[in-house]
PDB file of C-alpha atoms in Angstrom:
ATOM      1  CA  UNK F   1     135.079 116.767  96.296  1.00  0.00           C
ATOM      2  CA  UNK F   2     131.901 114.912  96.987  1.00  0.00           C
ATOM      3  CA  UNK F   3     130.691 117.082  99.746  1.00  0.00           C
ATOM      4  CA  UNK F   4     130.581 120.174  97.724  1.00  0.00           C
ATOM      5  CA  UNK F   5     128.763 118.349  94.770  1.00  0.00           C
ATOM      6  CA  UNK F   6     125.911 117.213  97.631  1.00  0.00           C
ATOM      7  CA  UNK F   7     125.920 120.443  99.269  1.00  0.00           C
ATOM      8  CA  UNK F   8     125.171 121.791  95.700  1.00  0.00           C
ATOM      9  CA  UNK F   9     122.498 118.752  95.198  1.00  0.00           C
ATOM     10  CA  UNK F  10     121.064 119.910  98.553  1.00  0.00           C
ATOM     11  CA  UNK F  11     120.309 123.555  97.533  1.00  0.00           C
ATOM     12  CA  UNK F  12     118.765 122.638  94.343  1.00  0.00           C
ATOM     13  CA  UNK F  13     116.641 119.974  95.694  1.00  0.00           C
ATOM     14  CA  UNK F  14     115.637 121.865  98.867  1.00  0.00           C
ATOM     15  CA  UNK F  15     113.463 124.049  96.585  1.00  0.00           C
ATOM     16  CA  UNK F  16     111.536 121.392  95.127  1.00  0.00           C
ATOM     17  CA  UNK F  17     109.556 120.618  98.654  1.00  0.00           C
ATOM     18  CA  UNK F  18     110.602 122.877 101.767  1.00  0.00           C
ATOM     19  CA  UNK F  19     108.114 121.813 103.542  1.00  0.00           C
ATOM     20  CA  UNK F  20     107.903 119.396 106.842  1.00  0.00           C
ATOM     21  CA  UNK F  21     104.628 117.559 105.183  1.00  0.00           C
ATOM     22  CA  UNK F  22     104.714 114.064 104.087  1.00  0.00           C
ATOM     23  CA  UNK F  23     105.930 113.732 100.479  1.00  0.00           C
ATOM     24  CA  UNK F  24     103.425 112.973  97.359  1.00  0.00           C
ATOM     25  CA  UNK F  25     104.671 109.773  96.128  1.00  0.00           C
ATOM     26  CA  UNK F  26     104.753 108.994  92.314  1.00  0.00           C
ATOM     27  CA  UNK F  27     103.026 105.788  92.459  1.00  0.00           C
ATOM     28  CA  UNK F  28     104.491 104.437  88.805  1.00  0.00           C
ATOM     29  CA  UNK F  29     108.235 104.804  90.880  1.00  0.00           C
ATOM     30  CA  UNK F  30     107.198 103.125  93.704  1.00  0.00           C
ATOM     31  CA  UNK F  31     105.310 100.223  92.066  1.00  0.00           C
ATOM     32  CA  UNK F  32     108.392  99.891  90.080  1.00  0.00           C
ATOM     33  CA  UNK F  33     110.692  99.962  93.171  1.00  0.00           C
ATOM     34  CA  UNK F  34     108.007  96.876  94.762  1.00  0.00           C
ATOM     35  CA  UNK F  35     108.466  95.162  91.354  1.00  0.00           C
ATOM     36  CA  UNK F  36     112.724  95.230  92.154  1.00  0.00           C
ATOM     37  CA  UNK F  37     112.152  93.888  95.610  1.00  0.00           C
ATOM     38  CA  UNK F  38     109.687  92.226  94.386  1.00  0.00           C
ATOM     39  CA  UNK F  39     112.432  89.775  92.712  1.00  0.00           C
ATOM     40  CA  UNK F  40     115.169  90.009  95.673  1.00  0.00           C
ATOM     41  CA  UNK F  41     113.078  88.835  98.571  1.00  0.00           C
ATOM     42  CA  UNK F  42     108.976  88.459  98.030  1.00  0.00           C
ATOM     43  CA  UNK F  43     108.335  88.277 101.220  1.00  0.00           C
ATOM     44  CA  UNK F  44     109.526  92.315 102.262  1.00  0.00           C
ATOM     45  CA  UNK F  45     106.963  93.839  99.914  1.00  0.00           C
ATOM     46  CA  UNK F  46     104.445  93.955 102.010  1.00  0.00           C
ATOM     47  CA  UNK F  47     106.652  95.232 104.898  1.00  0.00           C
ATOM     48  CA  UNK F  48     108.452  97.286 102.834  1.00  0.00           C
ATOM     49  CA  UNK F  49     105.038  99.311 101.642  1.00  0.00           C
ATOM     50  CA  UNK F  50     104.483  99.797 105.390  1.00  0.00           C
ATOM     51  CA  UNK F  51     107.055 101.163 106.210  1.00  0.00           C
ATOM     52  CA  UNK F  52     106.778 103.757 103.621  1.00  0.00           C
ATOM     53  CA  UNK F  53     103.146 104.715 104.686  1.00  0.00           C
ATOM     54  CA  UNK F  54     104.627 105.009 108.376  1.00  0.00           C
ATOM     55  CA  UNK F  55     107.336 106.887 107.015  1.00  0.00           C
ATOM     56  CA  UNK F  56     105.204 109.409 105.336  1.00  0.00           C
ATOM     57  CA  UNK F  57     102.967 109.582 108.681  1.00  0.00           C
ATOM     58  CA  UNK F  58     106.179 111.176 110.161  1.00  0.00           C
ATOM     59  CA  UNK F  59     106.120 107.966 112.290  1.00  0.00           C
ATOM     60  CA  UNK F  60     109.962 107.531 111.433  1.00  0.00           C
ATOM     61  CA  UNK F  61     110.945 105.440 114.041  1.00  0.00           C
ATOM     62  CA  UNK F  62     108.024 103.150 113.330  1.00  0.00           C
ATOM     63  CA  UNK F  63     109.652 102.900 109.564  1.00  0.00           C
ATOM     64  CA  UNK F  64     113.111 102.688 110.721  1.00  0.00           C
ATOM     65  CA  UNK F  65     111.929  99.735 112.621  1.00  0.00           C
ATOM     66  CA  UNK F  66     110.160  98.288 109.581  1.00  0.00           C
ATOM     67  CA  UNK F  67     112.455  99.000 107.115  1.00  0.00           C
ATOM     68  CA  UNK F  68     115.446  97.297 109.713  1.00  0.00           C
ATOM     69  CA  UNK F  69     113.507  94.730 108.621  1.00  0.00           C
ATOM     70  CA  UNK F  70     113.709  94.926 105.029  1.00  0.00           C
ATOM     71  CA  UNK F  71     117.570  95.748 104.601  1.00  0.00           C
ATOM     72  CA  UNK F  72     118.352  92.928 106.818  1.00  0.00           C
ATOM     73  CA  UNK F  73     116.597  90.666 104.237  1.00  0.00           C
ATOM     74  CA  UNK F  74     117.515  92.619 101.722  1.00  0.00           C
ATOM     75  CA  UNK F  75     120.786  94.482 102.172  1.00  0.00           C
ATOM     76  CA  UNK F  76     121.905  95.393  99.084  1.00  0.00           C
ATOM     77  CA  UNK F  77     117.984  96.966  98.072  1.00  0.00           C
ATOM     78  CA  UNK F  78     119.190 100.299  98.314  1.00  0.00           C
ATOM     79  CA  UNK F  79     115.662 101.943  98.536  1.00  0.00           C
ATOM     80  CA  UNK F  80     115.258 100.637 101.699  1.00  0.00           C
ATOM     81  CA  UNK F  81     118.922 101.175 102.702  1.00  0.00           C
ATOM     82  CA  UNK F  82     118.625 104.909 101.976  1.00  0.00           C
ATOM     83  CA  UNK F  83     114.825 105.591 103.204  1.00  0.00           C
ATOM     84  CA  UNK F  84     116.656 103.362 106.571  1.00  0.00           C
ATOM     85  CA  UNK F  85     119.178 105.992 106.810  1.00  0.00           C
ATOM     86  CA  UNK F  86     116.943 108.870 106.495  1.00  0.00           C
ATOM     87  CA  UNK F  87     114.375 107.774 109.125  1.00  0.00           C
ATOM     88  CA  UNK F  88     116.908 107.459 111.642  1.00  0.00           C
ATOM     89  CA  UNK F  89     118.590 110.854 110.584  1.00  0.00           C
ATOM     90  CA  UNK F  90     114.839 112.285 110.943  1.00  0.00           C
ATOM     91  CA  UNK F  91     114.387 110.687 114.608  1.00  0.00           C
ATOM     92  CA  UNK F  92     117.196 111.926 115.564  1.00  0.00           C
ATOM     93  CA  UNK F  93     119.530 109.369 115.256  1.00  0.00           C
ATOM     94  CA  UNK F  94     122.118 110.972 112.372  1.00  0.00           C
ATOM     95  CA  UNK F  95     125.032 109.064 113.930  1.00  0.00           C
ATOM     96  CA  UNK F  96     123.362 105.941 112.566  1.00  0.00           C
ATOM     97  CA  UNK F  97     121.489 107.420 109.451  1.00  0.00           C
ATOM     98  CA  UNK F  98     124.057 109.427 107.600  1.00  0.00           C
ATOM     99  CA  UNK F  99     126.200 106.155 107.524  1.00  0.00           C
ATOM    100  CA  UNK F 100     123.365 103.786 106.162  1.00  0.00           C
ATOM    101  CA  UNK F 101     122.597 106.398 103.784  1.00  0.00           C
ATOM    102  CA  UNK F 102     126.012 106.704 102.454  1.00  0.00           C
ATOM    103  CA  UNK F 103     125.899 103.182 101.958  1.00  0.00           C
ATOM    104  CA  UNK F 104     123.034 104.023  99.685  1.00  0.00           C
ATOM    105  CA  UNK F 105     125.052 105.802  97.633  1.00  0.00           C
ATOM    106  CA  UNK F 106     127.622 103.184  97.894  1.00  0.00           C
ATOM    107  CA  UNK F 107     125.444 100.593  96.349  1.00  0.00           C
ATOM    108  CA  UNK F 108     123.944 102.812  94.157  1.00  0.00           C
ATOM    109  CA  UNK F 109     125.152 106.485  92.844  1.00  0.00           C
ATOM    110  CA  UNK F 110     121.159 107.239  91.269  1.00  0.00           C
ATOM    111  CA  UNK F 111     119.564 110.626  91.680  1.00  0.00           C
ATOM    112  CA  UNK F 112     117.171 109.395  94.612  1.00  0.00           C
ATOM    113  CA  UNK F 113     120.183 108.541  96.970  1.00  0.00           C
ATOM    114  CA  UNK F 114     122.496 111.376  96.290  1.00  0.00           C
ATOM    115  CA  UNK F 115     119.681 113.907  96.453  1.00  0.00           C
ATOM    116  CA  UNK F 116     118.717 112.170  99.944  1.00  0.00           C
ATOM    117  CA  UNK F 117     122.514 111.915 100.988  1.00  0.00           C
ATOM    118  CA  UNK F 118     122.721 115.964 100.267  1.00  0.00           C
ATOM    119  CA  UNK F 119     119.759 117.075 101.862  1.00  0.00           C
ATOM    120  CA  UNK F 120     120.592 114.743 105.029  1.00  0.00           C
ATOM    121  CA  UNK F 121     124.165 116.479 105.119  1.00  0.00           C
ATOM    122  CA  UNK F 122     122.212 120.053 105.311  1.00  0.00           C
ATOM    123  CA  UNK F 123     119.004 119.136 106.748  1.00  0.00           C
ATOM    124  CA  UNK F 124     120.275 117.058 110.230  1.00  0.00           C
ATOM    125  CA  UNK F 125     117.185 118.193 112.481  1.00  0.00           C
ATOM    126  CA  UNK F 126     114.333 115.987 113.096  1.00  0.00           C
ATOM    127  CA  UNK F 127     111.555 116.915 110.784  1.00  0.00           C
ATOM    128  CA  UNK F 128     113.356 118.362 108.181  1.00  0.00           C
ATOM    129  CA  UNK F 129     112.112 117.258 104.816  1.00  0.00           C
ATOM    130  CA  UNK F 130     113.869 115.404 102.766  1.00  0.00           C
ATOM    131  CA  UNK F 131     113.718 113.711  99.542  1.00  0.00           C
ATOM    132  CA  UNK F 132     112.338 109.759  99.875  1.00  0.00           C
TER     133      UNK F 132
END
């Protein structure tokens, strides 16, 4: 049941942004997101916000690395957890990545992660865009 629901997800969402290039981020969702980690663990903003940038470079190993470092203070921050998953998926590592980002959706069933989750499922190449 949940696959076709993604694959659905996946086809609507892979018209909003096609395109390999890094994503335009909505900076009033991603100060918010800082503001939520902000309370968990102070300490992995800063680390957290790199990651991102390097992730957004296309430098996804570099962010995987980063954000390793996040979820493993932070494990149940499931921003991290799913832009974790998708990083690996996107270096080439989807044995790792599809797992961590189903635990994304595990931990949280929003829009974000079950938008990434779907377009990982179709989109398994390196490169591919995908939804942050």
């Amino acid at each position: 049941m949940l696959r076709p629901v993604l694959l659905i997800l996946a086809i609507i969402t892979s018209t909003i942004d096609g395109s390999a290039q890094a994503p335009s981020r909505n900076l009033q969702k991603e100060a918010a997101i800082w503001d939520q980690l902000e309370v968990v663990s102070p300490g992995l903003v800063e680390t957290f916000k790199e990651a991102t940038t390097r992730m957004d470079q296309g430098n996804h190993q570099e962010a995987a690395a980063l954000y390793q470092k996040v979820v493993d203070g932070a494990p149940e921050f499931d921003p991290a957890v799913r832009r974790l998953g998708t990083c690996l998926v996107l270096a080439g590592d989807a044995g790792r990545g599809l797992p961590i980002a189903e635990k994304a959706v595990a931990l949280n069933r929003s829009p974000e992660n079950l938008a990434t989750m779907a377009q990982l499922l179709v989109f398994r190449e390196p490169g591919k865009a995908v939804l942050p």
